[in-house]
Amino acid sequence: MSVLDVSIPKFDGPDLLNVEVVLNRSELFRAECKRLMSESESACIRMQNGDSKRLDQRVRDIQFLRKEVEMKLEELIPEIDALEALQSRVVKALAMNQDAMKVTLLCLEARRKRAPSDRVHDAVDAELLKECSMFHEVTGLLQIVLEQIAEQIRLDRSAKFYLEQDLKEKFQAQNIDNSCALMTVQTIPNLPLSKKNITIATVSPKQWENISDLNIARAEQQKNNSLSLRALVESLLAQSADDMQKQFRATNEALQLNIQLIKAAKTQLEDKLPKVGLNRIREDLLAAIAENEQFLSLAQARLLLRKERPGKEQCLDAPQIQLLAEVEQLNLHITKLREELALSEEEQRALVRCQLELQENIEIKANSLYIDEVVCMQLREPVVICHV
């Protein structure tokens, strides 16, 4: 019998039988009420204990997932730091590469100022052009790498944000469930309780767990992507530095060899310069002509004097024949010497032109030597290409 089954009849008079019935029913009603209160109390205690156990289990579940999320966050944060450090190194390598490329362009520009006769596409120009092409290629590659690193850092930070947000929300949920587990009838907070404040959860336990799993999987994927990217960039930095160092050395060796060739050519031209000249030969020819003319005058004077001999003594004797032969021979010598003197003047003019050409070529070689040895080598001396 329940409380609802007990009805209190209307008492119409002093009927003892009715009184007894009423008293019995009243006693039964009180007993039923006590039983219901006892059952209700037991049910409340049982439900409270069940709530506490489920809340404790829920707190443990949150703690477990929090630990998983925290571990993944601890793995991701150093990876972000490593990527940022690598980004700085790539920026440094890019600046170093651009500085080296500027020097290469300056060397090419300086070598264009050589004289037209020396402005040939030699081995140095070929190495400088290869160097410039390599620096340009590496610069473009490093710029692409920087963009990839920046994007990967953004993705890592996004994954880190979701992990931190998940941790924050789980921390709040853990604190709330801890408070709920510790809450008793005597410690109920002063909250505006109403059916409107009680909402039905829209996330299932599986969905709740999947949210953290998704955040962890996203972070793991980005961490692995970061590791792969870092390995690729490290290899690229090392390989590009080795290639640039090799090309830089090849260009320097070509410059050194060309400097030696220019010095040798300049020395050869300078050695020829003192040999150019006919002033001494011209003077010797003039002296020889004067000497022959003196001998001619002597011979002619002797012939004139011998004309003064008496008529019978003017015979064609040996001295007369010798003197006549001497005059003829000396005239021939003087004529020949005068012809050679005229030729020597033409040769002198040709040699003067040759001397001017030699001097001009020496100046050209000196200018080319200055460009390669002083300008280019001094420009290249402070350039440092190394592993960053």
Short mmCIF file of C-alpha atoms in Angstrom, two decimals:
data_model
loop_
_atom_site.label_atom_id
_atom_site.label_comp_id
_atom_site.label_asym_id
_atom_site.label_seq_id
_atom_site.Cartn_x
_atom_site.Cartn_y
_atom_site.Cartn_z
CA MET A 1 0.00 0.00 0.00
CA SER A 2 1.26 3.44 -0.87
CA VAL A 3 0.56 6.79 0.62
CA LEU A 4 -1.89 7.50 -2.19
CA ASP A 5 -3.88 4.33 -1.37
CA VAL A 6 -4.57 5.50 2.20
CA SER A 7 -7.69 7.69 2.39
CA ILE A 8 -8.99 9.32 5.51
CA PRO A 9 -12.80 8.74 5.82
CA LYS A 10 -15.10 11.39 6.97
CA PHE A 11 -15.90 11.03 10.67
CA ASP A 12 -19.56 11.48 11.27
CA GLY A 13 -19.99 10.62 14.94
CA PRO A 14 -18.70 8.83 17.98
CA ASP A 15 -18.46 5.47 16.23
CA LEU A 16 -15.71 3.57 18.05
CA LEU A 17 -15.25 1.21 15.23
CA ASN A 18 -14.65 4.06 12.85
CA VAL A 19 -12.19 5.62 15.30
CA GLU A 20 -10.18 2.42 15.46
CA VAL A 21 -10.11 2.21 11.72
CA VAL A 22 -8.93 5.80 11.41
CA LEU A 23 -6.17 5.27 13.98
CA ASN A 24 -4.97 2.13 12.26
CA ARG A 25 -4.90 3.81 8.91
CA SER A 26 -3.07 6.79 10.37
CA GLU A 27 -0.47 4.46 11.83
CA LEU A 28 -0.06 2.77 8.53
CA PHE A 29 0.25 6.13 6.82
CA ARG A 30 3.05 7.21 9.17
CA ALA A 31 4.85 3.92 8.63
CA GLU A 32 4.57 4.30 4.90
CA CYS A 33 5.87 7.85 5.11
CA LYS A 34 8.85 6.72 7.16
CA ARG A 35 9.57 3.94 4.69
CA LEU A 36 9.40 6.36 1.77
CA MET A 37 11.65 8.84 3.55
CA SER A 38 14.12 6.05 4.35
CA GLU A 39 14.08 4.83 0.76
CA SER A 40 14.46 8.39 -0.50
CA GLU A 41 17.37 9.03 1.84
CA SER A 42 19.04 5.77 0.82
CA ALA A 43 18.46 6.60 -2.83
CA CYS A 44 19.91 10.11 -2.37
CA ILE A 45 22.98 8.70 -0.59
CA ARG A 46 23.38 6.03 -3.25
CA MET A 47 22.98 8.55 -6.06
CA GLN A 48 25.40 10.97 -4.37
CA ASN A 49 27.96 8.22 -3.97
CA GLY A 50 27.46 7.24 -7.59
CA ASP A 51 27.83 10.84 -8.68
CA SER A 52 31.03 11.18 -6.68
CA LYS A 53 32.47 8.01 -8.20
CA ARG A 54 31.55 9.07 -11.72
CA LEU A 55 32.91 12.57 -11.11
CA ASP A 56 36.15 11.11 -9.72
CA GLN A 57 36.43 8.88 -12.79
CA ARG A 58 35.71 11.85 -14.99
CA VAL A 59 38.46 13.83 -13.25
CA ARG A 60 40.88 10.94 -13.81
CA ASP A 61 39.88 10.81 -17.48
CA ILE A 62 40.50 14.53 -17.79
CA GLN A 63 43.83 14.20 -16.01
CA PHE A 64 44.88 11.40 -18.37
CA LEU A 65 44.01 13.41 -21.45
CA ARG A 66 45.60 16.50 -19.95
CA LYS A 67 48.80 14.53 -19.49
CA GLU A 68 48.68 13.37 -23.11
CA VAL A 69 48.09 16.91 -24.34
CA GLU A 70 50.82 18.31 -22.08
CA MET A 71 53.33 15.75 -23.34
CA LYS A 72 52.53 16.62 -26.94
CA LEU A 73 52.78 20.33 -26.14
CA GLU A 74 56.18 19.76 -24.52
CA GLU A 75 57.31 18.03 -27.72
CA LEU A 76 55.95 20.75 -29.99
CA ILE A 77 57.31 23.82 -28.20
CA PRO A 78 61.03 22.88 -28.65
CA GLU A 79 60.32 22.12 -32.28
CA ILE A 80 58.90 25.61 -32.78
CA ASP A 81 61.98 27.06 -31.06
CA ALA A 82 64.26 24.97 -33.30
CA LEU A 83 62.40 26.15 -36.41
CA GLU A 84 62.68 29.78 -35.33
CA ALA A 85 66.42 29.33 -34.74
CA LEU A 86 66.74 27.71 -38.16
CA GLN A 87 64.79 30.60 -39.67
CA SER A 88 67.36 33.03 -38.24
CA ARG A 89 70.17 30.95 -39.70
CA VAL A 90 68.54 30.94 -43.14
CA VAL A 91 68.10 34.73 -42.94
CA LYS A 92 71.81 35.03 -42.08
CA ALA A 93 72.76 32.69 -44.95
CA LEU A 94 70.57 34.70 -47.33
CA ALA A 95 72.22 37.98 -46.28
CA MET A 96 75.68 36.40 -46.63
CA ASN A 97 74.79 35.08 -50.07
CA GLN A 98 73.42 38.43 -51.23
CA ASP A 99 76.55 40.23 -50.01
CA ALA A 100 78.73 37.77 -51.92
CA MET A 101 76.59 38.23 -55.05
CA LYS A 102 77.01 42.03 -54.80
CA VAL A 103 80.80 41.55 -54.76
CA THR A 104 80.58 39.29 -57.81
CA LEU A 105 78.53 41.89 -59.69
CA LEU A 106 81.01 44.62 -58.69
CA CYS A 107 83.87 42.49 -60.03
CA LEU A 108 82.06 41.99 -63.34
CA GLU A 109 81.36 45.71 -63.54
CA ALA A 110 85.00 46.56 -62.77
CA ARG A 111 86.29 44.17 -65.45
CA ARG A 112 84.06 45.87 -68.02
CA LYS A 113 86.28 48.94 -67.54
CA ARG A 114 89.27 47.17 -69.09
CA ALA A 115 90.58 48.46 -72.40
CA PRO A 116 88.76 47.10 -75.46
CA SER A 117 91.78 44.99 -76.45
CA ASP A 118 91.73 43.27 -73.03
CA ARG A 119 87.96 43.17 -72.70
CA VAL A 120 87.66 39.53 -73.71
CA HIS A 121 85.46 36.79 -72.31
CA ASP A 122 88.24 35.01 -70.47
CA ALA A 123 88.24 32.29 -67.80
CA VAL A 124 87.75 34.86 -65.03
CA ASP A 125 84.60 36.22 -66.66
CA ALA A 126 83.31 32.68 -67.14
CA GLU A 127 83.86 31.83 -63.46
CA LEU A 128 82.35 35.12 -62.30
CA LEU A 129 79.24 34.50 -64.40
CA LYS A 130 78.95 30.96 -63.03
CA GLU A 131 79.38 32.38 -59.54
CA CYS A 132 76.71 35.01 -60.10
CA SER A 133 74.30 32.41 -61.50
CA MET A 134 74.89 30.12 -58.52
CA PHE A 135 74.41 32.94 -55.99
CA HIS A 136 71.21 33.99 -57.75
CA GLU A 137 69.91 30.42 -57.72
CA VAL A 138 70.78 29.92 -54.04
CA THR A 139 69.17 33.25 -53.16
CA GLY A 140 65.90 32.20 -54.80
CA LEU A 141 66.06 28.82 -53.11
CA LEU A 142 66.67 30.33 -49.66
CA GLN A 143 63.78 32.75 -50.12
CA ILE A 144 61.47 29.81 -50.91
CA VAL A 145 62.81 27.98 -47.85
CA LEU A 146 62.13 31.02 -45.67
CA GLU A 147 58.53 31.07 -46.87
CA GLN A 148 58.16 27.35 -46.10
CA ILE A 149 59.66 27.79 -42.63
CA ALA A 150 57.37 30.73 -41.89
CA GLU A 151 54.34 28.70 -42.99
CA GLN A 152 55.44 25.69 -40.92
CA ILE A 153 55.95 27.91 -37.86
CA ARG A 154 52.44 29.26 -38.38
CA LEU A 155 51.03 25.73 -38.54
CA ASP A 156 53.02 24.69 -35.46
CA ARG A 157 51.80 27.69 -33.53
CA SER A 158 48.25 26.92 -34.62
CA ALA A 159 48.60 23.36 -33.32
CA LYS A 160 50.15 24.74 -30.13
CA PHE A 161 47.23 27.13 -29.71
CA TYR A 162 44.69 24.30 -29.95
CA LEU A 163 46.66 22.23 -27.44
CA GLU A 164 46.89 25.14 -25.02
CA GLN A 165 43.21 25.92 -25.48
CA ASP A 166 42.38 22.26 -24.86
CA LEU A 167 44.52 22.26 -21.72
CA LYS A 168 42.89 25.44 -20.50
CA GLU A 169 39.39 24.09 -21.01
CA LYS A 170 40.26 20.74 -19.44
CA PHE A 171 41.81 22.49 -16.48
CA GLN A 172 38.62 24.44 -15.99
CA ALA A 173 36.52 21.30 -16.43
CA GLN A 174 38.72 19.40 -13.97
CA ASN A 175 38.38 22.13 -11.37
CA ILE A 176 34.61 22.19 -11.84
CA ASP A 177 34.28 18.41 -11.58
CA ASN A 178 36.58 18.40 -8.54
CA SER A 179 34.34 20.97 -6.93
CA CYS A 180 31.28 18.91 -7.85
CA ALA A 181 32.86 15.76 -6.39
CA LEU A 182 33.64 17.56 -3.12
CA MET A 183 30.27 19.30 -2.96
CA THR A 184 27.80 18.15 -0.28
CA VAL A 185 24.36 19.18 0.81
CA GLN A 186 25.95 21.41 3.39
CA THR A 187 28.32 23.06 0.87
CA ILE A 188 25.96 23.82 -1.97
CA PRO A 189 27.07 27.15 -3.48
CA ASN A 190 24.66 29.98 -3.82
CA LEU A 191 23.79 29.51 -7.47
CA PRO A 192 20.56 30.50 -9.22
CA LEU A 193 19.21 27.00 -9.73
CA SER A 194 16.39 26.50 -12.17
CA LYS A 195 15.53 24.21 -15.02
CA LYS A 196 16.56 26.98 -17.41
CA ASN A 197 20.12 26.87 -16.05
CA ILE A 198 20.44 23.13 -16.62
CA THR A 199 21.38 22.34 -20.23
CA ILE A 200 21.74 19.00 -21.90
CA ALA A 201 25.31 18.26 -23.04
CA THR A 202 25.73 18.37 -26.82
CA VAL A 203 29.10 16.53 -26.90
CA SER A 204 29.24 12.81 -26.35
CA PRO A 205 32.11 11.25 -24.35
CA LYS A 206 33.52 9.81 -27.57
CA GLN A 207 33.35 13.18 -29.29
CA TRP A 208 34.92 14.80 -26.22
CA GLU A 209 37.82 12.34 -26.38
CA ASN A 210 38.12 12.73 -30.14
CA ILE A 211 38.64 16.50 -29.78
CA SER A 212 41.83 15.96 -27.78
CA ASP A 213 42.90 13.10 -30.03
CA LEU A 214 42.46 15.37 -33.04
CA ASN A 215 44.50 18.15 -31.41
CA ILE A 216 47.23 15.67 -30.48
CA ALA A 217 47.24 14.13 -33.97
CA ARG A 218 47.43 17.60 -35.54
CA ALA A 219 50.35 18.54 -33.31
CA GLU A 220 52.11 15.23 -34.04
CA GLN A 221 51.69 15.75 -37.78
CA GLN A 222 53.06 19.29 -37.64
CA LYS A 223 55.94 18.18 -35.42
CA ASN A 224 56.87 15.49 -37.97
CA ASN A 225 56.52 18.01 -40.80
CA SER A 226 58.82 20.36 -38.91
CA LEU A 227 61.40 17.63 -38.39
CA SER A 228 61.36 16.77 -42.09
CA LEU A 229 61.59 20.42 -43.09
CA ARG A 230 64.48 21.06 -40.71
CA ALA A 231 66.38 18.06 -42.06
CA LEU A 232 65.83 19.27 -45.62
CA VAL A 233 66.90 22.83 -44.82
CA GLU A 234 69.99 21.66 -42.91
CA SER A 235 71.02 19.60 -45.93
CA LEU A 236 70.31 22.52 -48.26
CA LEU A 237 72.35 24.96 -46.16
CA ALA A 238 75.32 22.58 -46.02
CA GLN A 239 75.20 21.72 -49.73
CA SER A 240 74.74 25.31 -50.89
CA ALA A 241 77.61 26.50 -48.66
CA ASP A 242 79.89 23.78 -50.06
CA ASP A 243 78.93 24.61 -53.65
CA MET A 244 79.41 28.35 -53.15
CA GLN A 245 82.77 27.84 -51.43
CA LYS A 246 83.93 25.62 -54.28
CA GLN A 247 82.84 28.14 -56.92
CA PHE A 248 84.32 31.06 -54.97
CA ARG A 249 87.68 29.26 -54.80
CA ALA A 250 87.51 28.46 -58.53
CA THR A 251 86.95 32.14 -59.34
CA ASN A 252 89.81 33.21 -57.08
CA GLU A 253 92.11 30.67 -58.72
CA ALA A 254 91.12 31.94 -62.17
CA LEU A 255 91.85 35.50 -61.02
CA GLN A 256 95.25 34.53 -59.61
CA LEU A 257 96.19 32.73 -62.82
CA ASN A 258 95.05 35.66 -64.94
CA ILE A 259 97.04 38.05 -62.74
CA GLN A 260 100.16 35.95 -63.33
CA LEU A 261 99.53 35.93 -67.09
CA ILE A 262 99.04 39.72 -67.17
CA LYS A 263 102.22 40.27 -65.15
CA ALA A 264 104.17 38.02 -67.49
CA ALA A 265 102.80 39.82 -70.56
CA LYS A 266 103.52 43.21 -69.01
CA THR A 267 107.07 42.20 -68.12
CA GLN A 268 107.65 40.93 -71.66
CA LEU A 269 106.46 44.24 -73.11
CA GLU A 270 108.59 46.22 -70.68
CA ASP A 271 111.65 44.14 -71.64
CA LYS A 272 111.13 44.99 -75.30
CA LEU A 273 110.71 48.69 -74.70
CA PRO A 274 114.42 49.59 -74.11
CA LYS A 275 115.39 47.78 -77.33
CA VAL A 276 113.28 50.10 -79.40
CA GLY A 277 115.39 52.93 -80.77
CA LEU A 278 117.63 53.90 -83.72
CA ASN A 279 119.09 57.15 -82.42
CA ARG A 280 122.51 55.54 -81.97
CA ILE A 281 122.44 53.97 -85.46
CA ARG A 282 121.52 57.28 -87.05
CA GLU A 283 124.35 59.00 -85.25
CA ASP A 284 126.77 56.28 -86.34
CA LEU A 285 125.64 56.66 -89.95
CA LEU A 286 126.14 60.41 -89.82
CA ALA A 287 129.59 59.90 -88.33
CA ALA A 288 130.47 57.37 -91.02
CA ILE A 289 129.26 59.74 -93.76
CA ALA A 290 131.33 62.57 -92.28
CA GLU A 291 134.37 60.32 -92.02
CA ASN A 292 133.97 59.13 -95.63
CA GLU A 293 133.50 62.69 -96.80
CA GLN A 294 136.76 63.63 -95.07
CA PHE A 295 138.56 60.79 -96.83
CA LEU A 296 136.89 61.86 -100.09
CA SER A 297 138.04 65.43 -99.58
CA LEU A 298 141.57 64.16 -98.88
CA ALA A 299 141.60 62.07 -102.04
CA GLN A 300 140.16 64.93 -104.11
CA ALA A 301 142.69 67.33 -102.64
CA ARG A 302 145.52 64.97 -103.58
CA LEU A 303 144.18 64.69 -107.12
CA LEU A 304 143.90 68.48 -107.45
CA LEU A 305 147.39 68.90 -106.12
CA ARG A 306 148.78 66.30 -108.50
CA LYS A 307 147.34 68.31 -111.41
CA GLU A 308 149.98 70.85 -110.60
CA ARG A 309 152.68 68.45 -111.74
CA PRO A 310 154.60 69.41 -114.90
CA GLY A 311 153.02 68.22 -118.12
CA LYS A 312 155.45 65.41 -118.70
CA GLU A 313 155.03 64.22 -115.11
CA GLN A 314 151.20 63.98 -115.30
CA CYS A 315 151.07 60.34 -116.10
CA LEU A 316 148.37 57.84 -115.05
CA ASP A 317 150.63 56.21 -112.54
CA ALA A 318 149.66 53.87 -109.73
CA PRO A 319 148.99 56.63 -107.16
CA GLN A 320 146.75 58.43 -109.65
CA ILE A 321 144.84 55.23 -110.42
CA GLN A 322 144.51 54.52 -106.70
CA LEU A 323 143.29 58.02 -105.92
CA LEU A 324 140.71 57.90 -108.71
CA ALA A 325 139.50 54.54 -107.49
CA GLU A 326 139.36 55.87 -103.94
CA VAL A 327 137.20 58.83 -104.99
CA GLU A 328 134.83 56.55 -106.87
CA GLN A 329 134.70 54.08 -104.00
CA LEU A 330 134.17 56.78 -101.39
CA ASN A 331 131.36 58.35 -103.44
CA LEU A 332 129.69 54.97 -103.61
CA HIS A 333 130.09 54.51 -99.85
CA ILE A 334 128.73 57.96 -99.11
CA THR A 335 125.74 57.42 -101.42
CA LYS A 336 125.00 54.09 -99.81
CA LEU A 337 125.36 55.54 -96.32
CA ARG A 338 123.03 58.41 -97.24
CA GLU A 339 120.45 55.90 -98.50
CA GLU A 340 120.77 53.93 -95.25
CA LEU A 341 120.41 57.20 -93.32
CA ALA A 342 117.12 57.91 -95.10
CA LEU A 343 115.93 54.36 -94.38
CA SER A 344 116.98 54.72 -90.77
CA GLU A 345 114.75 57.77 -90.39
CA GLU A 346 111.80 55.78 -91.71
CA GLU A 347 112.67 52.94 -89.39
CA GLN A 348 112.96 55.39 -86.54
CA ARG A 349 109.47 56.67 -87.17
CA ALA A 350 108.19 53.09 -87.31
CA LEU A 351 109.99 52.26 -84.09
CA VAL A 352 108.57 55.37 -82.43
CA ARG A 353 105.13 54.13 -83.36
CA CYS A 354 106.06 50.72 -82.03
CA GLN A 355 107.34 52.30 -78.84
CA LEU A 356 104.08 54.19 -78.38
CA GLU A 357 102.15 50.98 -78.97
CA LEU A 358 104.31 49.16 -76.46
CA GLN A 359 103.79 51.89 -73.90
CA GLU A 360 100.05 51.86 -74.57
CA ASN A 361 99.92 48.06 -74.21
CA ILE A 362 101.92 48.27 -71.00
CA GLU A 363 99.43 50.80 -69.64
CA ILE A 364 96.57 48.54 -70.74
CA LYS A 365 98.14 45.58 -68.96
CA ALA A 366 98.79 47.73 -65.91
CA ASN A 367 95.14 48.80 -65.87
CA SER A 368 93.93 45.19 -66.27
CA LEU A 369 96.35 44.10 -63.56
CA TYR A 370 95.07 46.83 -61.24
CA ILE A 371 91.45 45.80 -61.86
CA ASP A 372 92.08 42.09 -61.20
CA GLU A 373 94.75 42.26 -58.51
CA VAL A 374 93.70 45.34 -56.57
CA VAL A 375 90.02 46.02 -57.22
CA CYS A 376 88.62 42.50 -57.59
CA MET A 377 90.85 40.74 -55.07
CA GLN A 378 90.32 43.44 -52.44
CA LEU A 379 86.58 43.30 -53.03
CA ARG A 380 86.61 39.52 -52.60
CA GLU A 381 88.99 39.36 -49.66
CA PRO A 382 86.44 40.13 -46.88
CA VAL A 383 83.80 37.79 -48.34
CA VAL A 384 83.15 34.85 -46.01
CA ILE A 385 81.14 31.85 -47.16
CA CYS A 386 80.62 29.34 -44.38
CA HIS A 387 78.11 26.98 -42.82
CA VAL A 388 75.70 29.02 -40.70
#
